[in-house]
Structure formats: C-alpha cells, structure tokens
C-alpha cells in the first residue's frame, strides 16, 4: 500500500519552510478545512485532523528534526481502521451524553464530558457552546475555561485562548493549563511568557510526579531560549516593530478586511495581539470622528457627540451582552469591532448627508451595499470576535441598523 502523505505535503510547504511559513500555512488550511466552518464537506474532519497532526510536529523544532530523519523510511501496513473504530466509539459516547443532558439539562459535569468528546472529534464550535453553558451554570469551572482555550486556540483565536487559560489558572493551579498557555504564547512569538509558563508547568508536573511530561517540556524550554536569543539579536527589527509596527499592523489588517469582504474582519482580528486589536480599534474610531466632523450640515457639537456615542456605545453594548449571557470575552475585541463599526456608520452618514455629485441611483445602491455589509460584519463580529450568543448578536445588529436607518430617514 502507498505511503501516506508526509506532513510537509499536508501543509503544502517545502521541507525547508520557516516556522512562520508553517504557521501561516496551518492557519490558512485550518480555516479551509475546519469541519465547523464546512459542515457540508464530509472529508473536512479527516483532512483537518491530518493538518493538526502535521502542525503539531512541524511547529516543534525537536519533533520536526526527528520527523525529518524518518521522513524517507518506508511505512508498511498503514491502516486507518483503528482510527475509524476509535471515532465510532467517540460518536457512541457522544450519543450517551446527549441522552444524559436531555434528562438533566442543568447538570454541568455532563456538558464537560460532552465537550471533551467534541474536542476529540474536532467539533470546536460545539466545544465552545458546551463550555459557555457550563460557565452559565457554574462560573468557577476551571476545566470549562481550559477546554474553551483549547477550542479557541485550534480555531485560530490565540489571544482569546490565552485569556481562557488565564481564567483556568486563576481558578486552579494545574500544570496542563500553564503548558497550553505556553504553547499559545509561543504561537504569538512571546517567548519570555512561553518559557515562564513551561517552567511553572515543569515544576508542577514534578510535584505531581508526572515525570513523562518533564523531559519534553525541558527540551522545549531549551529550544525556545535559543530562539529568544536569536530574536533579541535582531534589534533593528525590534525597533521597527515598536515604532512603526502598529502602523504596519493597521495597514495589513485593513488590507485583509478589503481583500476578504466576507471574513476579512475576523482574519484581521486573528492576526493581531490583544494590544494591537485595541489600538487599531481606537484608530478606526478616531477615523470615524474625523469623517463625522467633515459632515457640513451638522453643528459641530452634534458631530462630536454622534461620533463619540457611536464609538463608545458599541463596545459598551457588546460588553453588556456578554455580562447578561455570562459569556467570555475581553475589551480589545469590543473596541476593535466597535471602532470598525463606528467607522462604517460615519462613512454611510457622510455619503448621504454631504453634498455629492453622485447620481441618486448610484448613491442609493452604494448605501444599501454598505448597510448590508455593516449588518453582516456586525452579526458575525458579535458571534466570532466578541463571543456573544447568536440571539443577542442578532438582536443588537437589528437594533443598531434600525436606529441608523431611522436617523438617516429623519435627516434626509
């Protein structure tokens, strides 16, 4: 039987690919094949598993080196049957917990067990839903935050995953929480934090006499120390990142939004750290204020109030929605989505309230397109970026669009 694809072929990168190239390839393919994003593709789950397995090996320098030595070794009797049997067992377990939850929908440990099964089946959106349900019933479940972090990290929301792991750590000092937060920090190339978390995990594993994890983590720490030293020597790059880095991130995030009209906002957010998302959200909000100020028919005070209200109120609404639904999230996501939304709103009002040479039909068409684009990004942003439940996201989107259209009609 023919050998299976090697990991480089699965990620579609050359064997001499850099770590950054491997990360980019993984994120691109993860979105292309994630079963939650493509429920109608029957082969998506199997392909996504292969992608995750390939990334797990190739993103670790030591595991990758071992793999490279074995890459040309013939593989005999390659079988996928055991995997299929295991998946069927998981599906049976899932059915069992579905029945248990149907009988007692308020017993949160059943949701946790089901979330574990969902995670093994690569059904990350279902993991997120069950974790949110657990946290509504029991806000102090460290395991719910842990699985929330695992699912969000695999979906590509690395910074949000770190926040979830941090909540888990605050509730319980478990070594696996530090280990996975360290892996998330490594993805963001925050090597100091990653090394620190791995060292804490090593100490806790030793204390628990779980020595089989210690040697692997210690090798990872040594590898990261070398990588950190190499990175610190690139002082010119560091100067650029600290002075012009936010401008570069702003341009690249904005280009992603323009280049990918349907999911560009999510891709842009995923490419940013929490601080970068916060800063770029503020920049979008300030741009909106400038555009409001350019609307000549409105008094200056009205322009300032309207610009500030749209920029401040939108993050407040998403934060309030999370409080009411007991959902997990952070200020940076609220400000990022709020800033972008307030910028779009200001553009819509500017086009309609300022004198223009555009034909009325063209202006109307452009306005309708922008309003639909705003609604689409608001709804998706609330669910995917600020992590609001779908009913609240739909309600807020409908309310914001209704108020905006009302004022447009009144002022026109």
mmCIF file of C-alpha atoms in Angstrom:
data_model
loop_
_atom_site.group_PDB
_atom_site.id
_atom_site.type_symbol
_atom_site.label_atom_id
_atom_site.label_comp_id
_atom_site.label_asym_id
_atom_site.label_seq_id
_atom_site.Cartn_x
_atom_site.Cartn_y
_atom_site.Cartn_z
ATOM 1 C CA UNK A 1 0.000 0.000 0.000
ATOM 2 C CA UNK A 2 1.252 3.509 -0.809
ATOM 3 C CA UNK A 3 2.759 5.615 1.933
ATOM 4 C CA UNK A 4 0.518 8.315 3.402
ATOM 5 C CA UNK A 5 1.185 11.974 2.650
ATOM 6 C CA UNK A 6 4.064 13.406 4.637
ATOM 7 C CA UNK A 7 3.425 16.377 6.893
ATOM 8 C CA UNK A 8 5.036 18.886 4.543
ATOM 9 C CA UNK A 9 2.724 17.792 1.742
ATOM 10 C CA UNK A 10 -0.290 18.054 4.045
ATOM 11 C CA UNK A 11 0.575 21.663 4.970
ATOM 12 C CA UNK A 12 1.647 22.394 1.376
ATOM 13 C CA UNK A 13 5.032 23.813 2.382
ATOM 14 C CA UNK A 14 8.575 22.881 1.275
ATOM 15 C CA UNK A 15 10.751 20.854 3.634
ATOM 16 C CA UNK A 16 12.930 23.910 4.336
ATOM 17 C CA UNK A 17 9.933 26.100 5.267
ATOM 18 C CA UNK A 18 10.422 28.504 8.170
ATOM 19 C CA UNK A 19 8.321 28.270 11.337
ATOM 20 C CA UNK A 20 6.437 31.409 10.290
ATOM 21 C CA UNK A 21 5.620 29.882 6.892
ATOM 22 C CA UNK A 22 4.365 26.732 8.622
ATOM 23 C CA UNK A 23 2.152 28.785 10.964
ATOM 24 C CA UNK A 24 0.656 30.768 8.078
ATOM 25 C CA UNK A 25 0.011 27.580 6.092
ATOM 26 C CA UNK A 26 -1.650 25.938 9.099
ATOM 27 C CA UNK A 27 -3.979 28.887 9.755
ATOM 28 C CA UNK A 28 -4.948 29.079 6.080
ATOM 29 C CA UNK A 29 -5.656 25.357 5.797
ATOM 30 C CA UNK A 30 -7.370 25.228 9.190
ATOM 31 C CA UNK A 31 -9.933 27.766 8.016
ATOM 32 C CA UNK A 32 -10.247 25.951 4.685
ATOM 33 C CA UNK A 33 -10.939 22.532 6.199
ATOM 34 C CA UNK A 34 -12.256 23.126 9.732
ATOM 35 C CA UNK A 35 -15.376 20.901 9.991
ATOM 36 C CA UNK A 36 -17.320 23.550 11.923
ATOM 37 C CA UNK A 37 -16.813 26.036 9.107
ATOM 38 C CA UNK A 38 -17.592 23.493 6.376
ATOM 39 C CA UNK A 39 -20.294 21.147 7.738
ATOM 40 C CA UNK A 40 -21.325 20.046 4.230
ATOM 41 C CA UNK A 41 -17.885 18.680 3.337
ATOM 42 C CA UNK A 42 -17.777 15.035 4.536
ATOM 43 C CA UNK A 43 -13.976 14.801 4.191
ATOM 44 C CA UNK A 44 -13.258 18.030 6.107
ATOM 45 C CA UNK A 45 -12.911 16.383 9.539
ATOM 46 C CA UNK A 46 -10.391 13.792 8.370
ATOM 47 C CA UNK A 47 -8.339 16.385 6.477
ATOM 48 C CA UNK A 48 -8.426 18.773 9.450
ATOM 49 C CA UNK A 49 -7.095 16.035 11.735
ATOM 50 C CA UNK A 50 -4.172 15.487 9.372
ATOM 51 C CA UNK A 51 -3.488 19.241 9.270
ATOM 52 C CA UNK A 52 -3.461 19.468 13.089
ATOM 53 C CA UNK A 53 -1.193 16.423 13.415
ATOM 54 C CA UNK A 54 1.201 17.857 10.835
ATOM 55 C CA UNK A 55 1.310 21.256 12.550
ATOM 56 C CA UNK A 56 1.857 19.699 15.982
ATOM 57 C CA UNK A 57 5.024 18.003 14.705
ATOM 58 C CA UNK A 58 6.402 20.643 12.333
ATOM 59 C CA UNK A 59 5.869 23.582 14.724
ATOM 60 C CA UNK A 60 8.076 21.902 17.340
ATOM 61 C CA UNK A 61 11.738 22.159 16.298
ATOM 62 C CA UNK A 62 12.797 18.981 18.106
ATOM 63 C CA UNK A 63 9.878 16.857 16.908
ATOM 64 C CA UNK A 64 10.390 18.238 13.418
ATOM 65 C CA UNK A 65 14.057 17.264 13.457
ATOM 66 C CA UNK A 66 13.151 13.709 14.488
ATOM 67 C CA UNK A 67 10.470 13.591 11.810
ATOM 68 C CA UNK A 68 12.875 14.791 9.118
ATOM 69 C CA UNK A 69 15.196 11.881 9.935
ATOM 70 C CA UNK A 70 12.355 9.391 9.463
ATOM 71 C CA UNK A 71 10.655 11.032 6.510
ATOM 72 C CA UNK A 72 12.120 8.654 3.915
ATOM 73 C CA UNK A 73 11.550 5.491 5.942
ATOM 74 C CA UNK A 74 9.026 3.210 4.194
ATOM 75 C CA UNK A 75 5.750 2.831 6.050
ATOM 76 C CA UNK A 76 4.314 -0.650 5.828
ATOM 77 C CA UNK A 77 0.837 -1.884 6.645
ATOM 78 C CA UNK A 78 -0.522 1.630 7.012
ATOM 79 C CA UNK A 79 -4.034 1.288 8.384
ATOM 80 C CA UNK A 80 -6.704 3.829 9.203
ATOM 81 C CA UNK A 81 -9.130 1.226 10.551
ATOM 82 C CA UNK A 82 -8.171 1.711 14.246
ATOM 83 C CA UNK A 83 -8.848 5.442 13.876
ATOM 84 C CA UNK A 84 -12.266 4.732 12.406
ATOM 85 C CA UNK A 85 -13.101 2.362 15.279
ATOM 86 C CA UNK A 86 -11.965 4.991 17.804
ATOM 87 C CA UNK A 87 -14.072 7.686 16.116
ATOM 88 C CA UNK A 88 -17.106 5.388 16.226
ATOM 89 C CA UNK A 89 -16.548 4.828 19.945
ATOM 90 C CA UNK A 90 -16.437 8.594 20.443
ATOM 91 C CA UNK A 91 -19.683 9.010 18.493
ATOM 92 C CA UNK A 92 -21.328 6.383 20.723
ATOM 93 C CA UNK A 93 -20.060 8.189 23.821
ATOM 94 C CA UNK A 94 -21.414 11.444 22.414
ATOM 95 C CA UNK A 95 -24.860 9.903 21.952
ATOM 96 C CA UNK A 96 -24.776 8.711 25.557
ATOM 97 C CA UNK A 97 -24.058 12.202 26.925
ATOM 98 C CA UNK A 98 -26.706 13.693 24.639
ATOM 99 C CA UNK A 99 -29.257 11.426 26.340
ATOM 100 C CA UNK A 100 -27.933 12.252 29.817
ATOM 101 C CA UNK A 101 -28.158 16.003 29.131
ATOM 102 C CA UNK A 102 -31.673 15.645 27.708
ATOM 103 C CA UNK A 103 -32.758 14.066 31.014
ATOM 104 C CA UNK A 104 -30.967 16.614 33.209
ATOM 105 C CA UNK A 105 -30.071 19.805 31.277
ATOM 106 C CA UNK A 106 -28.730 21.624 34.367
ATOM 107 C CA UNK A 107 -26.107 19.060 35.376
ATOM 108 C CA UNK A 108 -22.940 20.801 34.189
ATOM 109 C CA UNK A 109 -20.473 17.850 34.537
ATOM 110 C CA UNK A 110 -22.317 16.113 31.674
ATOM 111 C CA UNK A 111 -21.671 19.132 29.442
ATOM 112 C CA UNK A 112 -17.989 18.980 30.391
ATOM 113 C CA UNK A 113 -17.744 15.299 29.447
ATOM 114 C CA UNK A 114 -19.509 16.023 26.173
ATOM 115 C CA UNK A 115 -17.167 18.965 25.492
ATOM 116 C CA UNK A 116 -14.194 16.600 25.931
ATOM 117 C CA UNK A 117 -15.691 14.229 23.359
ATOM 118 C CA UNK A 118 -16.483 17.087 20.967
ATOM 119 C CA UNK A 119 -12.878 18.255 21.235
ATOM 120 C CA UNK A 120 -11.555 14.795 20.336
ATOM 121 C CA UNK A 121 -13.928 14.792 17.351
ATOM 122 C CA UNK A 122 -12.598 18.227 16.243
ATOM 123 C CA UNK A 123 -16.052 19.810 16.696
ATOM 124 C CA UNK A 124 -14.690 23.008 18.221
ATOM 125 C CA UNK A 125 -17.802 25.178 17.850
ATOM 126 C CA UNK A 126 -19.724 22.577 19.861
ATOM 127 C CA UNK A 127 -16.956 22.649 22.487
ATOM 128 C CA UNK A 128 -17.370 26.424 22.771
ATOM 129 C CA UNK A 129 -21.153 26.135 23.137
ATOM 130 C CA UNK A 130 -20.912 23.495 25.872
ATOM 131 C CA UNK A 131 -18.240 25.476 27.741
ATOM 132 C CA UNK A 132 -20.414 28.593 27.659
ATOM 133 C CA UNK A 133 -23.322 26.541 29.027
ATOM 134 C CA UNK A 134 -21.127 25.179 31.823
ATOM 135 C CA UNK A 135 -19.946 28.676 32.776
ATOM 136 C CA UNK A 136 -23.532 29.936 32.916
ATOM 137 C CA UNK A 137 -24.356 27.152 35.388
ATOM 138 C CA UNK A 138 -21.004 27.074 37.190
ATOM 139 C CA UNK A 139 -18.881 30.216 36.568
ATOM 140 C CA UNK A 140 -15.972 28.683 38.540
ATOM 141 C CA UNK A 141 -15.322 25.647 36.351
ATOM 142 C CA UNK A 142 -11.593 25.642 35.606
ATOM 143 C CA UNK A 143 -11.984 22.759 33.134
ATOM 144 C CA UNK A 144 -14.599 24.689 31.142
ATOM 145 C CA UNK A 145 -12.154 27.577 30.700
ATOM 146 C CA UNK A 146 -9.428 25.068 29.810
ATOM 147 C CA UNK A 147 -11.463 23.448 27.034
ATOM 148 C CA UNK A 148 -12.645 26.880 25.941
ATOM 149 C CA UNK A 149 -8.979 27.765 25.484
ATOM 150 C CA UNK A 150 -8.173 24.543 23.621
ATOM 151 C CA UNK A 151 -11.045 25.001 21.169
ATOM 152 C CA UNK A 152 -10.390 28.691 20.556
ATOM 153 C CA UNK A 153 -6.685 28.038 20.012
ATOM 154 C CA UNK A 154 -7.405 25.361 17.429
ATOM 155 C CA UNK A 155 -9.862 27.706 15.720
ATOM 156 C CA UNK A 156 -7.085 30.297 15.487
ATOM 157 C CA UNK A 157 -8.176 32.714 18.245
ATOM 158 C CA UNK A 158 -4.826 32.501 20.030
ATOM 159 C CA UNK A 159 -5.116 35.617 22.197
ATOM 160 C CA UNK A 160 -8.627 34.655 23.296
ATOM 161 C CA UNK A 161 -7.303 31.183 24.116
ATOM 162 C CA UNK A 162 -4.645 32.750 26.362
ATOM 163 C CA UNK A 163 -7.327 34.680 28.236
ATOM 164 C CA UNK A 164 -9.305 31.459 28.779
ATOM 165 C CA UNK A 165 -6.230 29.589 30.048
ATOM 166 C CA UNK A 166 -5.505 32.505 32.391
ATOM 167 C CA UNK A 167 -9.015 32.239 33.865
ATOM 168 C CA UNK A 168 -8.481 28.495 34.337
ATOM 169 C CA UNK A 169 -5.156 29.160 36.104
ATOM 170 C CA UNK A 170 -6.792 31.695 38.414
ATOM 171 C CA UNK A 171 -9.274 29.008 39.461
ATOM 172 C CA UNK A 172 -6.869 26.051 39.723
ATOM 173 C CA UNK A 173 -3.086 25.715 39.565
ATOM 174 C CA UNK A 174 -2.907 22.817 37.080
ATOM 175 C CA UNK A 175 0.257 22.145 35.032
ATOM 176 C CA UNK A 176 -1.612 21.461 31.766
ATOM 177 C CA UNK A 177 -3.159 24.952 31.949
ATOM 178 C CA UNK A 178 0.300 26.544 32.041
ATOM 179 C CA UNK A 179 1.583 24.144 29.370
ATOM 180 C CA UNK A 180 -1.108 25.053 26.840
ATOM 181 C CA UNK A 181 -0.923 28.766 27.649
ATOM 182 C CA UNK A 182 2.807 28.463 26.988
ATOM 183 C CA UNK A 183 2.066 26.901 23.604
ATOM 184 C CA UNK A 184 -0.314 29.760 22.807
ATOM 185 C CA UNK A 185 2.295 32.364 23.792
ATOM 186 C CA UNK A 186 4.777 30.533 21.572
ATOM 187 C CA UNK A 187 2.356 30.893 18.644
ATOM 188 C CA UNK A 188 2.364 34.651 19.230
ATOM 189 C CA UNK A 189 6.192 34.552 19.454
ATOM 190 C CA UNK A 190 6.063 35.816 23.035
ATOM 191 C CA UNK A 191 8.952 33.579 24.044
ATOM 192 C CA UNK A 192 9.536 35.057 27.519
ATOM 193 C CA UNK A 193 5.974 34.342 28.642
ATOM 194 C CA UNK A 194 6.053 30.947 26.938
ATOM 195 C CA UNK A 195 9.267 29.903 28.709
ATOM 196 C CA UNK A 196 7.924 31.144 32.043
ATOM 197 C CA UNK A 197 4.719 29.099 31.672
ATOM 198 C CA UNK A 198 6.625 25.976 30.620
ATOM 199 C CA UNK A 199 8.913 26.298 33.665
ATOM 200 C CA UNK A 200 5.927 26.549 36.001
ATOM 201 C CA UNK A 201 4.359 23.533 34.277
ATOM 202 C CA UNK A 202 7.598 21.532 34.747
ATOM 203 C CA UNK A 203 7.669 22.328 38.485
ATOM 204 C CA UNK A 204 4.017 21.332 38.895
ATOM 205 C CA UNK A 205 4.457 18.112 36.909
ATOM 206 C CA UNK A 206 7.465 17.219 39.085
ATOM 207 C CA UNK A 207 5.456 17.949 42.212
ATOM 208 C CA UNK A 208 2.683 15.672 40.908
ATOM 209 C CA UNK A 209 5.292 13.013 39.967
ATOM 210 C CA UNK A 210 4.201 13.150 36.316
ATOM 211 C CA UNK A 211 7.753 12.897 35.041
ATOM 212 C CA UNK A 212 6.876 11.774 31.491
ATOM 213 C CA UNK A 213 5.976 15.404 30.640
ATOM 214 C CA UNK A 214 9.051 16.975 32.224
ATOM 215 C CA UNK A 215 11.770 15.962 29.749
ATOM 216 C CA UNK A 216 9.673 17.011 26.733
ATOM 217 C CA UNK A 217 8.932 20.434 28.220
ATOM 218 C CA UNK A 218 12.531 20.912 29.311
ATOM 219 C CA UNK A 219 13.722 20.311 25.735
ATOM 220 C CA UNK A 220 11.110 22.789 24.543
ATOM 221 C CA UNK A 221 12.359 25.389 27.029
ATOM 222 C CA UNK A 222 15.942 24.932 25.780
ATOM 223 C CA UNK A 223 14.766 25.320 22.177
ATOM 224 C CA UNK A 224 12.798 28.484 22.999
ATOM 225 C CA UNK A 225 15.749 30.001 24.878
ATOM 226 C CA UNK A 226 17.821 29.670 21.708
ATOM 227 C CA UNK A 227 15.008 31.131 19.632
ATOM 228 C CA UNK A 228 14.577 34.007 22.091
ATOM 229 C CA UNK A 229 18.301 34.791 21.990
ATOM 230 C CA UNK A 230 18.232 34.780 18.202
ATOM 231 C CA UNK A 231 15.207 37.079 18.163
ATOM 232 C CA UNK A 232 16.684 39.536 20.653
ATOM 233 C CA UNK A 233 19.754 39.979 18.440
ATOM 234 C CA UNK A 234 17.552 41.331 15.677
ATOM 235 C CA UNK A 235 17.448 44.748 17.333
ATOM 236 C CA UNK A 236 16.734 46.636 14.105
ATOM 237 C CA UNK A 237 13.612 44.573 13.600
ATOM 238 C CA UNK A 238 12.599 45.218 17.206
ATOM 239 C CA UNK A 239 12.990 48.977 16.765
ATOM 240 C CA UNK A 240 10.804 48.815 13.674
ATOM 241 C CA UNK A 241 8.150 46.776 15.482
ATOM 242 C CA UNK A 242 7.991 49.203 18.409
ATOM 243 C CA UNK A 243 7.936 52.398 16.358
ATOM 244 C CA UNK A 244 6.261 51.590 13.056
ATOM 245 C CA UNK A 245 4.846 48.195 13.984
ATOM 246 C CA UNK A 246 1.356 49.417 14.844
ATOM 247 C CA UNK A 247 1.167 51.316 11.537
ATOM 248 C CA UNK A 248 2.216 48.172 9.670
ATOM 249 C CA UNK A 249 -0.376 46.102 11.559
ATOM 250 C CA UNK A 250 -3.049 48.714 10.852
ATOM 251 C CA UNK A 251 -2.298 48.618 7.118
ATOM 252 C CA UNK A 252 -2.120 44.809 6.960
ATOM 253 C CA UNK A 253 -5.332 44.383 8.995
ATOM 254 C CA UNK A 254 -7.170 46.922 6.834
ATOM 255 C CA UNK A 255 -5.923 45.190 3.685
ATOM 256 C CA UNK A 256 -7.257 41.850 4.965
ATOM 257 C CA UNK A 257 -10.676 43.449 5.517
ATOM 258 C CA UNK A 258 -10.696 44.907 1.999
ATOM 259 C CA UNK A 259 -9.272 41.782 0.349
ATOM 260 C CA UNK A 260 -11.726 39.381 2.030
ATOM 261 C CA UNK A 261 -15.129 41.126 2.253
ATOM 262 C CA UNK A 262 -16.876 38.155 3.896
ATOM 263 C CA UNK A 263 -14.427 37.060 6.602
ATOM 264 C CA UNK A 264 -11.735 39.744 6.446
ATOM 265 C CA UNK A 265 -12.729 41.355 9.750
ATOM 266 C CA UNK A 266 -12.280 38.046 11.580
ATOM 267 C CA UNK A 267 -8.992 37.324 9.770
ATOM 268 C CA UNK A 268 -7.723 40.800 10.673
ATOM 269 C CA UNK A 269 -8.630 40.340 14.338
ATOM 270 C CA UNK A 270 -6.977 36.910 14.427
ATOM 271 C CA UNK A 271 -3.740 38.397 13.070
ATOM 272 C CA UNK A 272 -3.456 40.859 15.988
ATOM 273 C CA UNK A 273 -2.456 40.619 19.617
ATOM 274 C CA UNK A 274 -4.865 41.970 22.217
ATOM 275 C CA UNK A 275 -2.973 45.293 22.486
ATOM 276 C CA UNK A 276 -2.775 45.671 18.707
ATOM 277 C CA UNK A 277 -6.508 44.977 18.324
ATOM 278 C CA UNK A 278 -7.248 47.603 20.983
ATOM 279 C CA UNK A 279 -5.015 50.221 19.329
ATOM 280 C CA UNK A 280 -6.336 49.586 15.815
ATOM 281 C CA UNK A 281 -9.927 49.696 17.078
ATOM 282 C CA UNK A 282 -9.192 53.131 18.564
ATOM 283 C CA UNK A 283 -7.638 54.259 15.252
ATOM 284 C CA UNK A 284 -10.782 53.180 13.379
ATOM 285 C CA UNK A 285 -12.900 55.062 15.919
ATOM 286 C CA UNK A 286 -10.811 58.234 15.543
ATOM 287 C CA UNK A 287 -11.088 57.972 11.759
ATOM 288 C CA UNK A 288 -14.848 57.812 12.223
ATOM 289 C CA UNK A 289 -14.742 61.000 14.315
ATOM 290 C CA UNK A 290 -12.810 62.786 11.555
ATOM 291 C CA UNK A 291 -15.424 61.737 8.987
ATOM 292 C CA UNK A 292 -18.292 62.865 11.245
ATOM 293 C CA UNK A 293 -16.533 66.228 11.579
ATOM 294 C CA UNK A 294 -16.495 66.563 7.767
ATOM 295 C CA UNK A 295 -20.315 66.437 7.522
ATOM 296 C CA UNK A 296 -21.053 70.097 6.830
ATOM 297 C CA UNK A 297 -24.804 70.208 7.550
ATOM 298 C CA UNK A 298 -24.444 69.127 11.199
ATOM 299 C CA UNK A 299 -23.469 71.523 14.023
ATOM 300 C CA UNK A 300 -20.009 70.885 15.490
ATOM 301 C CA UNK A 301 -21.335 69.767 18.887
ATOM 302 C CA UNK A 302 -23.707 67.272 17.231
ATOM 303 C CA UNK A 303 -20.868 65.828 15.158
ATOM 304 C CA UNK A 304 -18.659 65.295 18.214
ATOM 305 C CA UNK A 305 -21.491 63.784 20.276
ATOM 306 C CA UNK A 306 -22.614 61.458 17.466
ATOM 307 C CA UNK A 307 -19.069 60.327 16.699
ATOM 308 C CA UNK A 308 -18.219 59.664 20.341
ATOM 309 C CA UNK A 309 -21.573 57.978 21.028
ATOM 310 C CA UNK A 310 -21.222 55.504 18.175
ATOM 311 C CA UNK A 311 -17.621 54.694 19.120
ATOM 312 C CA UNK A 312 -18.211 54.387 22.889
ATOM 313 C CA UNK A 313 -21.698 52.878 22.838
ATOM 314 C CA UNK A 314 -20.882 49.951 20.532
ATOM 315 C CA UNK A 315 -18.176 48.406 22.785
ATOM 316 C CA UNK A 316 -20.402 49.019 25.820
ATOM 317 C CA UNK A 317 -23.283 47.140 24.159
ATOM 318 C CA UNK A 318 -21.173 44.079 23.336
ATOM 319 C CA UNK A 319 -19.696 44.058 26.847
ATOM 320 C CA UNK A 320 -23.192 44.334 28.341
ATOM 321 C CA UNK A 321 -24.386 41.481 26.115
ATOM 322 C CA UNK A 322 -21.605 39.249 27.442
ATOM 323 C CA UNK A 323 -22.414 40.136 31.036
ATOM 324 C CA UNK A 324 -26.088 39.261 30.523
ATOM 325 C CA UNK A 325 -25.248 35.969 28.795
ATOM 326 C CA UNK A 326 -22.275 35.192 31.072
ATOM 327 C CA UNK A 327 -20.107 34.760 28.009
ATOM 328 C CA UNK A 328 -16.332 35.051 27.880
ATOM 329 C CA UNK A 329 -14.550 37.906 26.089
ATOM 330 C CA UNK A 330 -12.315 40.954 26.539
ATOM 331 C CA UNK A 331 -12.229 44.715 25.995
ATOM 332 C CA UNK A 332 -9.877 44.591 22.988
ATOM 333 C CA UNK A 333 -12.403 42.638 20.902
ATOM 334 C CA UNK A 334 -15.186 45.081 21.885
ATOM 335 C CA UNK A 335 -13.106 48.128 20.922
ATOM 336 C CA UNK A 336 -11.855 46.557 17.680
ATOM 337 C CA UNK A 337 -15.372 45.704 16.478
ATOM 338 C CA UNK A 338 -16.812 48.960 17.847
ATOM 339 C CA UNK A 339 -14.167 51.096 16.157
ATOM 340 C CA UNK A 340 -14.611 49.399 12.786
ATOM 341 C CA UNK A 341 -18.413 49.609 13.030
ATOM 342 C CA UNK A 342 -18.396 53.288 14.009
ATOM 343 C CA UNK A 343 -16.106 53.997 11.032
ATOM 344 C CA UNK A 344 -18.545 52.293 8.655
ATOM 345 C CA UNK A 345 -21.502 54.176 10.164
ATOM 346 C CA UNK A 346 -19.705 57.512 9.754
ATOM 347 C CA UNK A 347 -18.974 56.706 6.080
ATOM 348 C CA UNK A 348 -22.652 55.892 5.435
ATOM 349 C CA UNK A 349 -23.823 59.165 7.008
ATOM 350 C CA UNK A 350 -21.109 61.168 5.239
ATOM 351 C CA UNK A 351 -22.172 59.853 1.828
ATOM 352 C CA UNK A 352 -25.834 60.649 2.444
ATOM 353 C CA UNK A 353 -25.644 63.963 4.339
ATOM 354 C CA UNK A 354 -22.864 65.726 2.448
ATOM 355 C CA UNK A 355 -23.405 67.340 -0.964
ATOM 356 C CA UNK A 356 -22.235 64.911 -3.650
ATOM 357 C CA UNK A 357 -22.000 64.689 -7.425
ATOM 358 C CA UNK A 358 -23.026 61.033 -7.420
ATOM 359 C CA UNK A 359 -26.297 60.175 -9.227
ATOM 360 C CA UNK A 360 -29.094 59.366 -6.796
ATOM 361 C CA UNK A 361 -29.390 55.757 -8.018
ATOM 362 C CA UNK A 362 -25.660 55.167 -7.521
ATOM 363 C CA UNK A 363 -25.760 56.715 -4.047
ATOM 364 C CA UNK A 364 -28.759 54.586 -3.050
ATOM 365 C CA UNK A 365 -27.097 51.412 -4.343
ATOM 366 C CA UNK A 366 -23.853 52.224 -2.535
ATOM 367 C CA UNK A 367 -25.740 52.937 0.696
ATOM 368 C CA UNK A 368 -27.660 49.652 0.529
ATOM 369 C CA UNK A 369 -24.424 47.710 -0.082
ATOM 370 C CA UNK A 370 -22.703 49.425 2.864
ATOM 371 C CA UNK A 371 -25.674 48.836 5.186
ATOM 372 C CA UNK A 372 -25.804 45.137 4.250
ATOM 373 C CA UNK A 373 -22.025 44.874 4.681
ATOM 374 C CA UNK A 374 -22.318 46.584 8.074
ATOM 375 C CA UNK A 375 -25.079 44.216 9.191
ATOM 376 C CA UNK A 376 -23.168 41.135 8.042
ATOM 377 C CA UNK A 377 -19.969 42.176 9.832
ATOM 378 C CA UNK A 378 -21.826 43.235 12.964
ATOM 379 C CA UNK A 379 -23.614 39.906 13.339
ATOM 380 C CA UNK A 380 -20.505 37.844 12.571
ATOM 381 C CA UNK A 381 -18.305 40.129 14.655
ATOM 382 C CA UNK A 382 -20.561 39.806 17.684
ATOM 383 C CA UNK A 383 -20.558 35.993 17.478
ATOM 384 C CA UNK A 384 -16.977 35.336 16.336
ATOM 385 C CA UNK A 385 -14.958 38.254 17.744
ATOM 386 C CA UNK A 386 -16.763 39.440 20.887
ATOM 387 C CA UNK A 387 -18.147 35.939 21.552
ATOM 388 C CA UNK A 388 -21.814 36.847 22.061
ATOM 389 C CA UNK A 389 -24.544 34.194 21.774
ATOM 390 C CA UNK A 390 -26.270 34.279 18.380
ATOM 391 C CA UNK A 391 -29.687 35.559 19.653
ATOM 392 C CA UNK A 392 -28.073 38.558 21.381
ATOM 393 C CA UNK A 393 -25.860 39.209 18.338
ATOM 394 C CA UNK A 394 -28.892 39.235 16.027
ATOM 395 C CA UNK A 395 -30.844 41.493 18.408
ATOM 396 C CA UNK A 396 -28.009 44.037 18.724
ATOM 397 C CA UNK A 397 -27.374 44.027 14.969
ATOM 398 C CA UNK A 398 -31.053 44.601 14.204
ATOM 399 C CA UNK A 399 -31.296 47.389 16.825
ATOM 400 C CA UNK A 400 -28.191 49.238 15.589
ATOM 401 C CA UNK A 401 -29.254 49.041 11.935
ATOM 402 C CA UNK A 402 -32.797 50.164 12.809
ATOM 403 C CA UNK A 403 -31.583 53.249 14.696
ATOM 404 C CA UNK A 404 -29.125 54.127 11.948
ATOM 405 C CA UNK A 405 -31.733 53.835 9.177
ATOM 406 C CA UNK A 406 -34.227 55.837 11.256
ATOM 407 C CA UNK A 407 -31.827 58.770 11.680
ATOM 408 C CA UNK A 408 -30.850 58.607 8.016
ATOM 409 C CA UNK A 409 -34.508 58.942 7.007
ATOM 410 C CA UNK A 410 -35.148 61.767 9.511
ATOM 411 C CA UNK A 411 -32.107 63.815 8.459
ATOM 412 C CA UNK A 412 -32.642 63.275 4.755
#
